[in-house]
Tab-separated table of C-alpha atoms and ligand atoms in Angstrom:
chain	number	residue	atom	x	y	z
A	28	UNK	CA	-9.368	23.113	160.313
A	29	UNK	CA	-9.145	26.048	157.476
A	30	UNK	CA	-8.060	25.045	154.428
A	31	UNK	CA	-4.435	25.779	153.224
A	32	UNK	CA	-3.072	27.894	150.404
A	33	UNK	CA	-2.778	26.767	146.837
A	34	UNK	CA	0.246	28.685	145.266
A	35	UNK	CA	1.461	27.997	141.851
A	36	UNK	CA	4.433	28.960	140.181
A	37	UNK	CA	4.958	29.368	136.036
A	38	UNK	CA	6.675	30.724	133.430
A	39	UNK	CA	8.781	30.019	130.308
A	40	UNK	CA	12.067	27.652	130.514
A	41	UNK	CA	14.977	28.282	133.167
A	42	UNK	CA	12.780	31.166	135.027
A	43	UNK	CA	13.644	30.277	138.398
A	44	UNK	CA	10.875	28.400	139.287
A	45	UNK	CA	13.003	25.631	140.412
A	46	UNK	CA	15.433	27.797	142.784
A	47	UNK	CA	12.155	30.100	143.942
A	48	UNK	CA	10.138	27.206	145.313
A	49	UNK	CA	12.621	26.059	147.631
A	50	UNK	CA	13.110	29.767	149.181
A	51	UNK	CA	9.350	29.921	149.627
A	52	UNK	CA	8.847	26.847	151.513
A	53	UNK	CA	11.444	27.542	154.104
A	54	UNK	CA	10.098	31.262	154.027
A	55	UNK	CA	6.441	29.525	154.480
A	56	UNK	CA	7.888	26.880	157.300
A	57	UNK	CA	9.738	29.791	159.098
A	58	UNK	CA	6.253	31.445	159.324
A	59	UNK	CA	4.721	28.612	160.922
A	60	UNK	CA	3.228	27.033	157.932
A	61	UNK	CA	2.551	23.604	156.961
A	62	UNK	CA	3.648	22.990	153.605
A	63	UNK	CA	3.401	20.455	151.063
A	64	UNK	CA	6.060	20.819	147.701
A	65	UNK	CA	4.792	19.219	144.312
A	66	UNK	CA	5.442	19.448	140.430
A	67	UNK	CA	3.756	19.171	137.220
A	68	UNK	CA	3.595	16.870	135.278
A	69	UNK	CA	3.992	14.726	138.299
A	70	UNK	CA	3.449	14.771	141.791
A	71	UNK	CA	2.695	10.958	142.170
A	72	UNK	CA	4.330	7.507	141.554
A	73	UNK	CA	1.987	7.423	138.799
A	74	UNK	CA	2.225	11.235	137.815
A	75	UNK	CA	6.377	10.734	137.291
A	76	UNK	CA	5.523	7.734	135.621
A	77	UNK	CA	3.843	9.678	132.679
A	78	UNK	CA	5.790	13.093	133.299
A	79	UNK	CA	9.068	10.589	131.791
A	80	UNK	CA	6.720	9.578	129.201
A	81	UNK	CA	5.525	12.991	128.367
A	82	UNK	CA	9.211	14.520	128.829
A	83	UNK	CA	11.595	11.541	127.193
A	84	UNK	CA	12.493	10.993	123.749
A	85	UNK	CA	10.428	7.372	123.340
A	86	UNK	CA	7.401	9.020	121.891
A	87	UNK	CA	9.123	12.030	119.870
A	88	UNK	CA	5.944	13.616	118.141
A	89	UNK	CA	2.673	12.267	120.174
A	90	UNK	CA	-0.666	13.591	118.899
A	91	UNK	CA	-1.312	16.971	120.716
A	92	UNK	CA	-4.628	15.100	122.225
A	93	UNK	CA	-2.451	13.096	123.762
A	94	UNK	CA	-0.064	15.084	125.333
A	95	UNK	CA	-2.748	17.109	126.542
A	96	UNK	CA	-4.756	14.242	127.957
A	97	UNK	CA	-1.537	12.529	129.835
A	98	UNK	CA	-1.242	15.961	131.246
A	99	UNK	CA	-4.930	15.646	132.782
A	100	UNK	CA	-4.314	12.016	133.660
A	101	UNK	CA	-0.942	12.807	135.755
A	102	UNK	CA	-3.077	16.061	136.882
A	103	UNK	CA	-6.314	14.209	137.879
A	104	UNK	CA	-3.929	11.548	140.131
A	105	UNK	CA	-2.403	14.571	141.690
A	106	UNK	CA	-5.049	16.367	142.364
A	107	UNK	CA	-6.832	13.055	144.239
A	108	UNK	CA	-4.034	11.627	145.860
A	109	UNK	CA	-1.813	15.121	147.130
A	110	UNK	CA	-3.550	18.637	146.415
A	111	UNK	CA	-7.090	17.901	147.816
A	112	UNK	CA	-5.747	16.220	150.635
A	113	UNK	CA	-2.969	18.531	151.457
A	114	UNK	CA	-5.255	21.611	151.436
A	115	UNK	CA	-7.913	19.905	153.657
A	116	UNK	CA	-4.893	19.373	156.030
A	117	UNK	CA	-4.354	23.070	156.119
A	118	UNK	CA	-0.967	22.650	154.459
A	119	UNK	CA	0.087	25.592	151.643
A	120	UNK	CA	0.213	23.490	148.637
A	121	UNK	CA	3.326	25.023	146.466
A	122	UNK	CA	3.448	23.336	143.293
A	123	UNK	CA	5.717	23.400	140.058
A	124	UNK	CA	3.680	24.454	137.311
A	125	UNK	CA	-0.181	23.861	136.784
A	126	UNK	CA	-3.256	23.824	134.370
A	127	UNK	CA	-1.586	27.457	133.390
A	128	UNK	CA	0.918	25.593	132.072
A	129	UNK	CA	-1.517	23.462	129.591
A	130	UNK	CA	-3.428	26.648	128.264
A	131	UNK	CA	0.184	28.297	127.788
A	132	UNK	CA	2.503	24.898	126.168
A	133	UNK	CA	-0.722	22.898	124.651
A	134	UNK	CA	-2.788	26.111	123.960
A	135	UNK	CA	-0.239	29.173	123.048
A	136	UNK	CA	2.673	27.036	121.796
A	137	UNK	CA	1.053	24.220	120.009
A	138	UNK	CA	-2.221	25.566	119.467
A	139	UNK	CA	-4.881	23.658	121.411
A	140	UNK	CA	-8.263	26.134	121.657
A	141	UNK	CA	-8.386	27.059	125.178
A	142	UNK	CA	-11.930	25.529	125.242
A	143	UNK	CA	-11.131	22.083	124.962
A	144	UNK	CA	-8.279	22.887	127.843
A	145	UNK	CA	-11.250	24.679	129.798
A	146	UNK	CA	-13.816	21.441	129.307
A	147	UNK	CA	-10.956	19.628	130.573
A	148	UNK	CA	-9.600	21.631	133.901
A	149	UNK	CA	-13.796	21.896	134.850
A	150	UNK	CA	-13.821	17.866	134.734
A	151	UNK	CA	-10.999	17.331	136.653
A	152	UNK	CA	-10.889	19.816	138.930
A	153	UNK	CA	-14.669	21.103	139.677
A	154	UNK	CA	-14.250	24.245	140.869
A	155	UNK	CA	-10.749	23.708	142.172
A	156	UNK	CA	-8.646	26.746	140.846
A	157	UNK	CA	-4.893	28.226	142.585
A	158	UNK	CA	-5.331	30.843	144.912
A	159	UNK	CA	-2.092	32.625	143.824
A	160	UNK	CA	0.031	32.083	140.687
A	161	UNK	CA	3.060	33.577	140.546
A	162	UNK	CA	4.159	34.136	136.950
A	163	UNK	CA	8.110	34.511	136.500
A	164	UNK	CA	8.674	36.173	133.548
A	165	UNK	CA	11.927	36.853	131.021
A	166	UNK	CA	12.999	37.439	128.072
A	167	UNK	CA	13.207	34.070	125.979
A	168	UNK	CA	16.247	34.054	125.075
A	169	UNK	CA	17.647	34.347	128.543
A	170	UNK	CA	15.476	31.761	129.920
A	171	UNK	CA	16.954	29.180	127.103
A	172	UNK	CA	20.257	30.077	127.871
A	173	UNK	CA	20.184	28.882	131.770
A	174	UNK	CA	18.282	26.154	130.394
A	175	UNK	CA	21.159	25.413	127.579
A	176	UNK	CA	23.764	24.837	130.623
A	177	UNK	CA	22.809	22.031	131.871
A	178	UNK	CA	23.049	19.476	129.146
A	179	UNK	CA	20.160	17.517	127.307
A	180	UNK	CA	17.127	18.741	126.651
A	181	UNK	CA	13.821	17.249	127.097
A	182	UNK	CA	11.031	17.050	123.966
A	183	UNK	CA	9.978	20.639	124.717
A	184	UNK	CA	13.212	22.438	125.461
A	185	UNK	CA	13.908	21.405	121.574
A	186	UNK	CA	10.986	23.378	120.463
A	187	UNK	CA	12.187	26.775	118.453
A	188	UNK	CA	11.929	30.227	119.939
A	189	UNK	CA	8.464	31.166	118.388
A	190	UNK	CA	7.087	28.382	120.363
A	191	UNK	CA	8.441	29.601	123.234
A	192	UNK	CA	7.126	33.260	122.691
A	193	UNK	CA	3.741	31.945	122.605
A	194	UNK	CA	3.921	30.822	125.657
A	195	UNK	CA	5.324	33.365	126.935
A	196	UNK	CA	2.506	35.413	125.573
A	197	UNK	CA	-0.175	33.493	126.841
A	198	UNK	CA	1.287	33.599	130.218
A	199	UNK	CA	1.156	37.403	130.481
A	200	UNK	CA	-2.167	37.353	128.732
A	201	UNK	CA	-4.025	35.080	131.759
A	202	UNK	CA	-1.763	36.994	134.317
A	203	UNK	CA	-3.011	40.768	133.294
A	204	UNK	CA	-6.856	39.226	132.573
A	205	UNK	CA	-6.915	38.157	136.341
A	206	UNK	CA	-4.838	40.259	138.310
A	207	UNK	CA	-6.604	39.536	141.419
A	208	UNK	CA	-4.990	35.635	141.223
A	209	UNK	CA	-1.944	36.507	139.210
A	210	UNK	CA	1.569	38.096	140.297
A	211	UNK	CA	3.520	39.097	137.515
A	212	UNK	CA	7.279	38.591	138.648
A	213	UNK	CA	10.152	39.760	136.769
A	214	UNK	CA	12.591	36.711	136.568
A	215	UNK	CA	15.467	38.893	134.522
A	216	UNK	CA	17.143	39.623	137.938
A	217	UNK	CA	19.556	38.322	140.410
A	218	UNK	CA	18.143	35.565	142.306
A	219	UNK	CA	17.997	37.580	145.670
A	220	UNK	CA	16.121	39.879	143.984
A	221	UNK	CA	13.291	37.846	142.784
A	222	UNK	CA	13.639	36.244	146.291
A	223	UNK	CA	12.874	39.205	148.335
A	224	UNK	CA	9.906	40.101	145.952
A	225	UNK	CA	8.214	36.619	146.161
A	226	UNK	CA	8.354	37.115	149.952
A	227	UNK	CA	6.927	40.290	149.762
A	228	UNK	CA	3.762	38.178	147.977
A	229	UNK	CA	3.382	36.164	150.116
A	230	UNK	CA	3.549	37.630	153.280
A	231	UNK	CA	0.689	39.381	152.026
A	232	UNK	CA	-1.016	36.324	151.682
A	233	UNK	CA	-0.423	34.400	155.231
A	234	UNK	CA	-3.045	36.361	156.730
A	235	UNK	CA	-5.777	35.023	153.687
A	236	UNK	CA	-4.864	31.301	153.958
B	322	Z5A	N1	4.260	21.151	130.663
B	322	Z5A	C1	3.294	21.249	129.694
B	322	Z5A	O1	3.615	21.299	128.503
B	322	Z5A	N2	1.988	21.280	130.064
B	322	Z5A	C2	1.588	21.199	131.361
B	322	Z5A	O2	0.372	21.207	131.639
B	322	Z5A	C3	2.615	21.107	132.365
B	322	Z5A	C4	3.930	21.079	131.985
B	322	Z5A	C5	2.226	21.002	133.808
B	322	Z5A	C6	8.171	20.359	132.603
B	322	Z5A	O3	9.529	20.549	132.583
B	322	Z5A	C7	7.714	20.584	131.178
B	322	Z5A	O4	6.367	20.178	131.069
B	322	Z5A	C8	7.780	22.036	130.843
B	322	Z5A	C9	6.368	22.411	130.434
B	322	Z5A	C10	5.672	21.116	130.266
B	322	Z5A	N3	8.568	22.298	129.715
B	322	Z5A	N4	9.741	22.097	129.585
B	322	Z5A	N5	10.794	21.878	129.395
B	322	Z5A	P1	10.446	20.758	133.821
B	322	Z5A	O5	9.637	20.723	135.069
B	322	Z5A	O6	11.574	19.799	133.699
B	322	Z5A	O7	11.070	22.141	133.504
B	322	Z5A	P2	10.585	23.594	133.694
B	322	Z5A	O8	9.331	23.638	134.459
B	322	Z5A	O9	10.565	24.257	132.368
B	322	Z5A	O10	11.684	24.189	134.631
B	322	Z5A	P3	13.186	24.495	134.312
B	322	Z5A	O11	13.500	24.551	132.869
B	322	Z5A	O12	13.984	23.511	135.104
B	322	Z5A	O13	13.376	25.921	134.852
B	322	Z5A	P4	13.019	26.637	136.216
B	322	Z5A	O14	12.588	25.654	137.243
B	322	Z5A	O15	12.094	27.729	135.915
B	322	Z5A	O16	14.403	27.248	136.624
B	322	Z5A	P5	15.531	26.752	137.673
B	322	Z5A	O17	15.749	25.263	137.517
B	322	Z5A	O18	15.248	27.303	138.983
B	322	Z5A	O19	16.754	27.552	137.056
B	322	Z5A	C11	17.283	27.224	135.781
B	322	Z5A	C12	18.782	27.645	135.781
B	322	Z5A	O20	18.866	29.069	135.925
B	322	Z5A	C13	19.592	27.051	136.941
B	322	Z5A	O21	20.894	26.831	136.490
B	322	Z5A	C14	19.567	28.182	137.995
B	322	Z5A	O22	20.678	28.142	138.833
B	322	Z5A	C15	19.565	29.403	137.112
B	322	Z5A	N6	18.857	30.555	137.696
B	322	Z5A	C16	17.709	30.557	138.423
B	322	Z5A	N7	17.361	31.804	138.776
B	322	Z5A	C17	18.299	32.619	138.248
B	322	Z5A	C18	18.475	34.061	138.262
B	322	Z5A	N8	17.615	34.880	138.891
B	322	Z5A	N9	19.546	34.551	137.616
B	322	Z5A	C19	20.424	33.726	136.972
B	322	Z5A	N10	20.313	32.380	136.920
B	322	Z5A	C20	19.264	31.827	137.557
């Protein structure tokens, strides 16, 4: 059986990621696809049990080694227990943030060196990269906004905006360095808008996977 897709979606805070995913999965389904829907941190029963440590309040200012190792630990559970097995399945593996998301939060925002990330995503994930990341990108501001609607935020929605530029930054960096694995989507529009361009991706990718 051929392998499935593995699609990743990033970008900064209140992008659309969220809303997105769900449109691509029943645009993936509709197209005969087998598809299995994940996040980051998480995933697992053990990956949700250290996304609410890594997300909650209880352990305001962990060390950045740390944070960046629960994100491997959740990551490393995932990948075992749902992405490997998933893609070996043939199912399109759609998932809610990734290791992009450590070299941009860890890396650009609290300023990890992106080697220690890379020693890290080689050990747990051998040669396992994403065969498409989409990148929803938007102004920071506006992304903080939708964000600032719904209520409480989690320990790194209360970071400031510079933090949050840096990220952004680092996103658009990795996207334009690899263009061949990166989409650059512009997340400052109506949702239908971003809707009908991420199915425009991928239907160019249903014949690859
Ligand atoms: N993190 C990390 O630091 N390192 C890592 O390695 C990994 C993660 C894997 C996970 O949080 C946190 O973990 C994340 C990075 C860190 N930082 N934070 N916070 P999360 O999963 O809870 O949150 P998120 O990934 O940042 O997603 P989000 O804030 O929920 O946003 P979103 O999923 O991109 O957006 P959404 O929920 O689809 O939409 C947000 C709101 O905007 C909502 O009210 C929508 O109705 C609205 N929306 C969506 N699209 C539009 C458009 N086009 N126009 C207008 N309004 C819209």
């Amino acid at each position: 059986m051929a392998s499935g897709c593995f699609v990743t979606v990033e970008g900064g805070e209140g992008a659309g990621k969220t809303t997105q995913l769900a449109f691509m999965r029943a645009y993936l389904e509709q197209a005969g696809r087998r598809v299995t829907p994940t996040r980051e941190p998480g995933g697992t029963p053990l990956g949700e049990e250290i996304r609410a440590l890594l997300l909650g309040h209880r352990h305001d200012g962990m060390a950045l080694a740390t944070e960046t190792l629960l994100m491997f630990a959740a990551r490393a559970e995932h990948l075992e227990r749902v992405i490997r097995p998933a893609l070996a399945t043939g199912h399109w593996v759609l998932c809610d943030r990734f290791t992009d998301a450590t070299y941009a939060y860890q890396g650009g925002g609290r300023g990890l060196p992106a080697q220690r990330i890379a020693i890290l995503e080689d050990w747990a994930q051998g040669t396992l990269r994403p065969d498409l990341t989409l990148v929803f990108d938007l102004p920071v501001e506006m992304g903080l906004e939708r964000v600032g609607r719904r209520g409480a935020a989690d320990r790194f929605e209360r970071e400031e905006k510079a933090f949050f530029e840096r990220i952004r930054a680092v996103y658009l960096d990795r996207a334009r360095r690899h263009p061949d694995r990166y989409r650059i989507v512009n997340a400052d529009r109506p949702v239908e808008a971003v809707r009908a361009e991420v199915e425009t991706i991928l239907a160019g990718w249903l014949e690859r996977c």
